[in-house]
mmCIF file of C-alpha atoms in Angstrom:
data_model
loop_
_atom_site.group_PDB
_atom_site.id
_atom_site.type_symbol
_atom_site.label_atom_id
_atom_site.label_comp_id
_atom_site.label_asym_id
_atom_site.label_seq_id
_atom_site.Cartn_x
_atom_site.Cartn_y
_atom_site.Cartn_z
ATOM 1 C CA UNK A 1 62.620 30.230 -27.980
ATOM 2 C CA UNK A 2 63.494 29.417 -31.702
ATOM 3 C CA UNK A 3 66.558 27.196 -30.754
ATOM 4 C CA UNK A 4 63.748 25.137 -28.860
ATOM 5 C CA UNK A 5 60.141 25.584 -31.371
ATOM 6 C CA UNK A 6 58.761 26.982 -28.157
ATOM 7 C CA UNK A 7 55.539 29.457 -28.260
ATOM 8 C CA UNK A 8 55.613 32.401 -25.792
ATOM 9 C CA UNK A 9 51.416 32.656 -24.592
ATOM 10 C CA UNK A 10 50.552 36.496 -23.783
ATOM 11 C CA UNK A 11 47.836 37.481 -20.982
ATOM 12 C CA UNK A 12 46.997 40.422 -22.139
ATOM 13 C CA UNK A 13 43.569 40.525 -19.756
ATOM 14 C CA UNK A 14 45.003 43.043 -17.440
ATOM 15 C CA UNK A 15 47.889 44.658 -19.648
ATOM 16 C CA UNK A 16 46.686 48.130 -20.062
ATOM 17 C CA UNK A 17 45.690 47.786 -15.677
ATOM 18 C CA UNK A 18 49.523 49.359 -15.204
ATOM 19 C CA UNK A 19 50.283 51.946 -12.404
ATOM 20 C CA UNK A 20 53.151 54.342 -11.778
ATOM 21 C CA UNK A 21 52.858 55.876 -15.260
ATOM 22 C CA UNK A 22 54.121 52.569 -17.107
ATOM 23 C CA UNK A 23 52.837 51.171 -20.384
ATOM 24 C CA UNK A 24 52.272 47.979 -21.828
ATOM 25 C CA UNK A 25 54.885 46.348 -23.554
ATOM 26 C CA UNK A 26 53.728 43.735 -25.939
ATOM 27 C CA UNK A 27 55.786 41.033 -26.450
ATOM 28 C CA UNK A 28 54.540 40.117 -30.036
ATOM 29 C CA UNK A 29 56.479 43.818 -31.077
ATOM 30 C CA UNK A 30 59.282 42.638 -30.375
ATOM 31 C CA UNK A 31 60.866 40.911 -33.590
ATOM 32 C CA UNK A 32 62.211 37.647 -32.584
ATOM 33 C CA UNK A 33 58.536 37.204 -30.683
ATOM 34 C CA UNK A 34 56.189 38.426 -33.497
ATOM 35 C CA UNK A 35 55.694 35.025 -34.943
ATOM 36 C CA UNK A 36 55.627 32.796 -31.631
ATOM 37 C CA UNK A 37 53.541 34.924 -29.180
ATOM 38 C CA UNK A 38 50.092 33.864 -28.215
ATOM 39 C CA UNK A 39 48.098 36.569 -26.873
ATOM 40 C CA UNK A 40 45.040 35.962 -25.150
ATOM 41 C CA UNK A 41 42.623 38.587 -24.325
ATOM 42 C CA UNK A 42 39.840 38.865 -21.696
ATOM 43 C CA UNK A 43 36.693 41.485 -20.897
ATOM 44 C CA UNK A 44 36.544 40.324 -17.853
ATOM 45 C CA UNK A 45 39.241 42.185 -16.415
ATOM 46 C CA UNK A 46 39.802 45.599 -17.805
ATOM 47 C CA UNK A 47 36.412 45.925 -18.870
ATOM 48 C CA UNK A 48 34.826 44.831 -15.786
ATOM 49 C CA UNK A 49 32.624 42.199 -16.818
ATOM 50 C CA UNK A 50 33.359 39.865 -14.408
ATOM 51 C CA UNK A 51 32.103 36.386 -15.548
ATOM 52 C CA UNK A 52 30.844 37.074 -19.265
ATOM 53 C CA UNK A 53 34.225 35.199 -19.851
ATOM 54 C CA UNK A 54 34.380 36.897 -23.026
ATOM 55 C CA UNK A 55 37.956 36.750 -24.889
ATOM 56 C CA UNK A 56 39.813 36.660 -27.734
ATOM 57 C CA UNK A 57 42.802 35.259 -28.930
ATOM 58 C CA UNK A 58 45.024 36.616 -31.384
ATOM 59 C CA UNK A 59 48.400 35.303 -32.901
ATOM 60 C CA UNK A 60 50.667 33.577 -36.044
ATOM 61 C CA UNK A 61 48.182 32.309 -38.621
ATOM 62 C CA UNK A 62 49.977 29.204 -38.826
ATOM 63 C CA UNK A 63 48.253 28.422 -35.513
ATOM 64 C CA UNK A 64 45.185 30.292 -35.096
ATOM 65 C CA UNK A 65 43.110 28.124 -36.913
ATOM 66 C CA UNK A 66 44.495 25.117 -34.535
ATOM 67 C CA UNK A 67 43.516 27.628 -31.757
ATOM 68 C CA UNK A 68 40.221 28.372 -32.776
ATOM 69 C CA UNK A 69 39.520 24.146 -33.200
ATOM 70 C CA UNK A 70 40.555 23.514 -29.919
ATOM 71 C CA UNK A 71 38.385 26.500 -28.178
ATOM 72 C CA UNK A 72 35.057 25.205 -30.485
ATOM 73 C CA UNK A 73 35.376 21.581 -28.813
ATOM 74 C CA UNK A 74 36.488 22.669 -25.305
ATOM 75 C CA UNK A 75 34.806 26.140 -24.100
ATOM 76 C CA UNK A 76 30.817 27.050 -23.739
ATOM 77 C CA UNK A 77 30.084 29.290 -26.436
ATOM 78 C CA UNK A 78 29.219 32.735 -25.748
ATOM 79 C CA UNK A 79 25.739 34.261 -26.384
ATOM 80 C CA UNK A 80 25.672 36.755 -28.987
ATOM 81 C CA UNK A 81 24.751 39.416 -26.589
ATOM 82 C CA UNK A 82 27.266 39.093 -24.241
ATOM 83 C CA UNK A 83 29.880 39.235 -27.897
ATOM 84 C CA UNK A 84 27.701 42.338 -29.167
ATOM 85 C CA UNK A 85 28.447 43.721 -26.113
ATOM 86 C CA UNK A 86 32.291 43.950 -25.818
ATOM 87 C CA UNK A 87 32.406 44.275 -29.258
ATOM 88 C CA UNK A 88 30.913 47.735 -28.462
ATOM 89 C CA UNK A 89 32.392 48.149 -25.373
ATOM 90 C CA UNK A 90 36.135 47.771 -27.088
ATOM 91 C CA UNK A 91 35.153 49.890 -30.252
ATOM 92 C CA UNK A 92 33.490 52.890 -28.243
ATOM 93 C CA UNK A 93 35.270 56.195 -28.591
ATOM 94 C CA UNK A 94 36.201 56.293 -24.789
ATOM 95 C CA UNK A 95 36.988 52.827 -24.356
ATOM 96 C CA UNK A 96 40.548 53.927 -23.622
ATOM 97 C CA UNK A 97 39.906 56.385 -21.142
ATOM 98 C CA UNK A 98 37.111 54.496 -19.406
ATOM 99 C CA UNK A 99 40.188 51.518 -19.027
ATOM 100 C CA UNK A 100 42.420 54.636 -17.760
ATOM 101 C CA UNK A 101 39.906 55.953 -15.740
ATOM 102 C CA UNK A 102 39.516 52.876 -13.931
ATOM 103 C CA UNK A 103 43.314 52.186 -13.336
ATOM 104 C CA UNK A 104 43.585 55.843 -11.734
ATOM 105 C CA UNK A 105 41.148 54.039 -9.104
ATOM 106 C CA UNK A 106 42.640 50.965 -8.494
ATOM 107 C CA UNK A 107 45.747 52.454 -8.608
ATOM 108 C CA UNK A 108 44.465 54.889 -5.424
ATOM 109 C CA UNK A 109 43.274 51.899 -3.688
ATOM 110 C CA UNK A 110 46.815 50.142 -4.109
ATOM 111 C CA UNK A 111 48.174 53.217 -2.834
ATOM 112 C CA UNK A 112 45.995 53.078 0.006
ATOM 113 C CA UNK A 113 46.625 49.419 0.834
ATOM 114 C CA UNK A 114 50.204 50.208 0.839
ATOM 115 C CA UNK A 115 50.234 52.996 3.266
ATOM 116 C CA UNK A 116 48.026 51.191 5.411
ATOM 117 C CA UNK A 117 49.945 47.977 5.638
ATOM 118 C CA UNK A 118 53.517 49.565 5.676
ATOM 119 C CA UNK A 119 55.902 47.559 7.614
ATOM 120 C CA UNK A 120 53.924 43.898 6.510
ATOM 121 C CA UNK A 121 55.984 41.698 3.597
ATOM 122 C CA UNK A 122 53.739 42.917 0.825
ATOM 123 C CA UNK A 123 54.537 42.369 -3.200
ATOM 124 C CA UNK A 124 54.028 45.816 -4.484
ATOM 125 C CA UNK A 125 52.157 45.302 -7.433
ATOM 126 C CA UNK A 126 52.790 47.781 -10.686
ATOM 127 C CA UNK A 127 49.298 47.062 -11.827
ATOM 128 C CA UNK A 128 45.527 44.822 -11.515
ATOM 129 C CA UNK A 129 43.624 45.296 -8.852
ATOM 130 C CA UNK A 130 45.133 42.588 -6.004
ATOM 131 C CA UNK A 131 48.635 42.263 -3.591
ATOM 132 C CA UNK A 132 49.860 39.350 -2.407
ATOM 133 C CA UNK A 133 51.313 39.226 1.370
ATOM 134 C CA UNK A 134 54.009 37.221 2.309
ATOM 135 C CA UNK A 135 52.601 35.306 5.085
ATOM 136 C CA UNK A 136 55.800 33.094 5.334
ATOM 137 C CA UNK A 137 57.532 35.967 6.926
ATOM 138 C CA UNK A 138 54.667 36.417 9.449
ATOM 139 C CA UNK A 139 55.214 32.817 10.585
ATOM 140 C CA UNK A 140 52.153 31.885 9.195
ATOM 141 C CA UNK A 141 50.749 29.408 6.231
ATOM 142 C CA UNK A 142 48.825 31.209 3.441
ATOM 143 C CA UNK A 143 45.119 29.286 5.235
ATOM 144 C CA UNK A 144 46.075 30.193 8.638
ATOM 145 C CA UNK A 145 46.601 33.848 7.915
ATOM 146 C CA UNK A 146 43.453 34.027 5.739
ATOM 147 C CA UNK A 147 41.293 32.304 8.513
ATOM 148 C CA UNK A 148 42.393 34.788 11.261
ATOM 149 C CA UNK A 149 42.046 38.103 8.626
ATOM 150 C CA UNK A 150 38.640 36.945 8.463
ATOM 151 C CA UNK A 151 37.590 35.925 12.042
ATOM 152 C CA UNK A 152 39.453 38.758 13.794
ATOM 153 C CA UNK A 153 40.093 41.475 10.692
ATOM 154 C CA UNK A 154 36.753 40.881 9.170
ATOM 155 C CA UNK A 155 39.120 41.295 6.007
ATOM 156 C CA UNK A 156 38.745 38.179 3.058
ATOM 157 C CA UNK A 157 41.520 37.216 1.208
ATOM 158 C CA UNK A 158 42.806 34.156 -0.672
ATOM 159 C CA UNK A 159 45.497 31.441 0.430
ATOM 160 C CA UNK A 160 47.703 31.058 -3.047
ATOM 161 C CA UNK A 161 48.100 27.501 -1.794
ATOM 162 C CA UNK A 162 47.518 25.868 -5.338
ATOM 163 C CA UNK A 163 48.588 28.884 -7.545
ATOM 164 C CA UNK A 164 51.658 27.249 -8.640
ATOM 165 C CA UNK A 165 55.333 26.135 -6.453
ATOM 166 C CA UNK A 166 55.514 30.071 -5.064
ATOM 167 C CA UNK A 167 52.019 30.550 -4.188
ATOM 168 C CA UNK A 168 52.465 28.318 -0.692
ATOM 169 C CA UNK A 169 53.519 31.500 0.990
ATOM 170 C CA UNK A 170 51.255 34.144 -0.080
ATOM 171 C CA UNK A 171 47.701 35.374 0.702
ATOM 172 C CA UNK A 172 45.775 37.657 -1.894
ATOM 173 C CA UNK A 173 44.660 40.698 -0.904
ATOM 174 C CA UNK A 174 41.751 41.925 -3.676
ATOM 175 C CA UNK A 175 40.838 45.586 -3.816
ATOM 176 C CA UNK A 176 38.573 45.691 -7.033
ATOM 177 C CA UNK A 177 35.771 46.865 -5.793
ATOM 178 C CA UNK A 178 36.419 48.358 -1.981
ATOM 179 C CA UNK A 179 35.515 51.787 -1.618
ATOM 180 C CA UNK A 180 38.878 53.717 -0.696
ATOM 181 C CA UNK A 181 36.771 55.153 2.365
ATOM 182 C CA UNK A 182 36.598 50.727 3.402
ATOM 183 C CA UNK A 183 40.045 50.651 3.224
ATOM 184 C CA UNK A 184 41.207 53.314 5.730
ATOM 185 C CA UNK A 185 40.837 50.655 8.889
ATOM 186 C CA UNK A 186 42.885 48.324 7.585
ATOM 187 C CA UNK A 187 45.884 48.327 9.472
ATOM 188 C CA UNK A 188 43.756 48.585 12.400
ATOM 189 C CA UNK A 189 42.122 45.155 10.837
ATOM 190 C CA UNK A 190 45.407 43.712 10.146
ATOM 191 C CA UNK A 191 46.623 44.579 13.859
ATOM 192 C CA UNK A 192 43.642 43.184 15.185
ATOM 193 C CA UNK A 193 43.875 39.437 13.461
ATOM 194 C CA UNK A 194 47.795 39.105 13.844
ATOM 195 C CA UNK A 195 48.375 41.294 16.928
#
């Protein structure tokens, strides 16, 4: 990265969403990345405020203030409310175990999924709250497997088509907010749209 000037640009909206006992690993502590990460931050995610869009970015000072210029001319800015708010949210004295709390459920719900769809070309994913499914090695295009989950399975998830080169073979499976008790059919679901 220093041979080259380049900037390494942390997402740190889901980092502390990790399952299987792991922990985040920042990559400004390591030494040779302290003074060219990025990291962005993001309620949205681990908080759970979907759409306040509420974030923070944190890095070198030698380009923070380039940062912050940029995000004044391009972004809506937020209401003070909605900054009040995860302000608190963030500083409260079980902010880390309401984050942890959270993860123990999403990471039952992966669990779930995973049991339930054993035997389908899944990405087992070590933290969030989504999968992806490798349609590809159904025979199927991202679209076309989303389209008969839905008809058939009753089941929505999202083609990756546009997600980048790798995302033309994968479908999103989100399990945010499903019950565990919605997820028990699944396979049945699953059988049901691709036979």
């Amino acid at each position: 990265m220093e041979r080259h000037d380049c900037w390494l640009i942390h997402n740190a909206a889901m980092e502390r969403i990790l399952f299987d006992g792991n922990r985040p690993a920042h990559p400004a502590a390591h030494p040779a990345l302290a003074e060219r990460t990025v990291t962005v931050g993001s309620a949205s995610k681990e908080l759970r405020l979907i759409g306040w869009r509420v974030g923070w970015v944190v890095g070198p000072s030698r380009i923070i203030s380039d940062v912050a210029l940029v995000g004044m001319t391009n972004v809506v800015c937020q209401v003070g409310i909605a900054q009040q708010a995860v302000a608190a949210a963030l500083d409260a004295s079980d902010a880390d175990e309401d984050v942890a709390a959270a993860t123990r459920v999403w990471e039952q719900r992966r669990n779930i999924v995973m049991q339930q769809l054993d035997g389908y070309p899944l990405v087992r994913p070590h933290g969030g709250w989504s999968l992806l499914l490798d349609t590809a090695a159904l025979g199927l295009a991202p679209g076309e497997a989303s389209e008969r989950l839905f008809r058939h399975g009753r089941v929505a998830a999202t083609p990756m088509t546009g997600w980048g080169p790798r995302g033309e073979r994968y479908l999103r499976l989100v399990f945010a907010n499903e019950p565990a008790d919605r997820l028990g059919d699944l396979r049945e679901r699953f059988r049901t749209a691709f036979g």
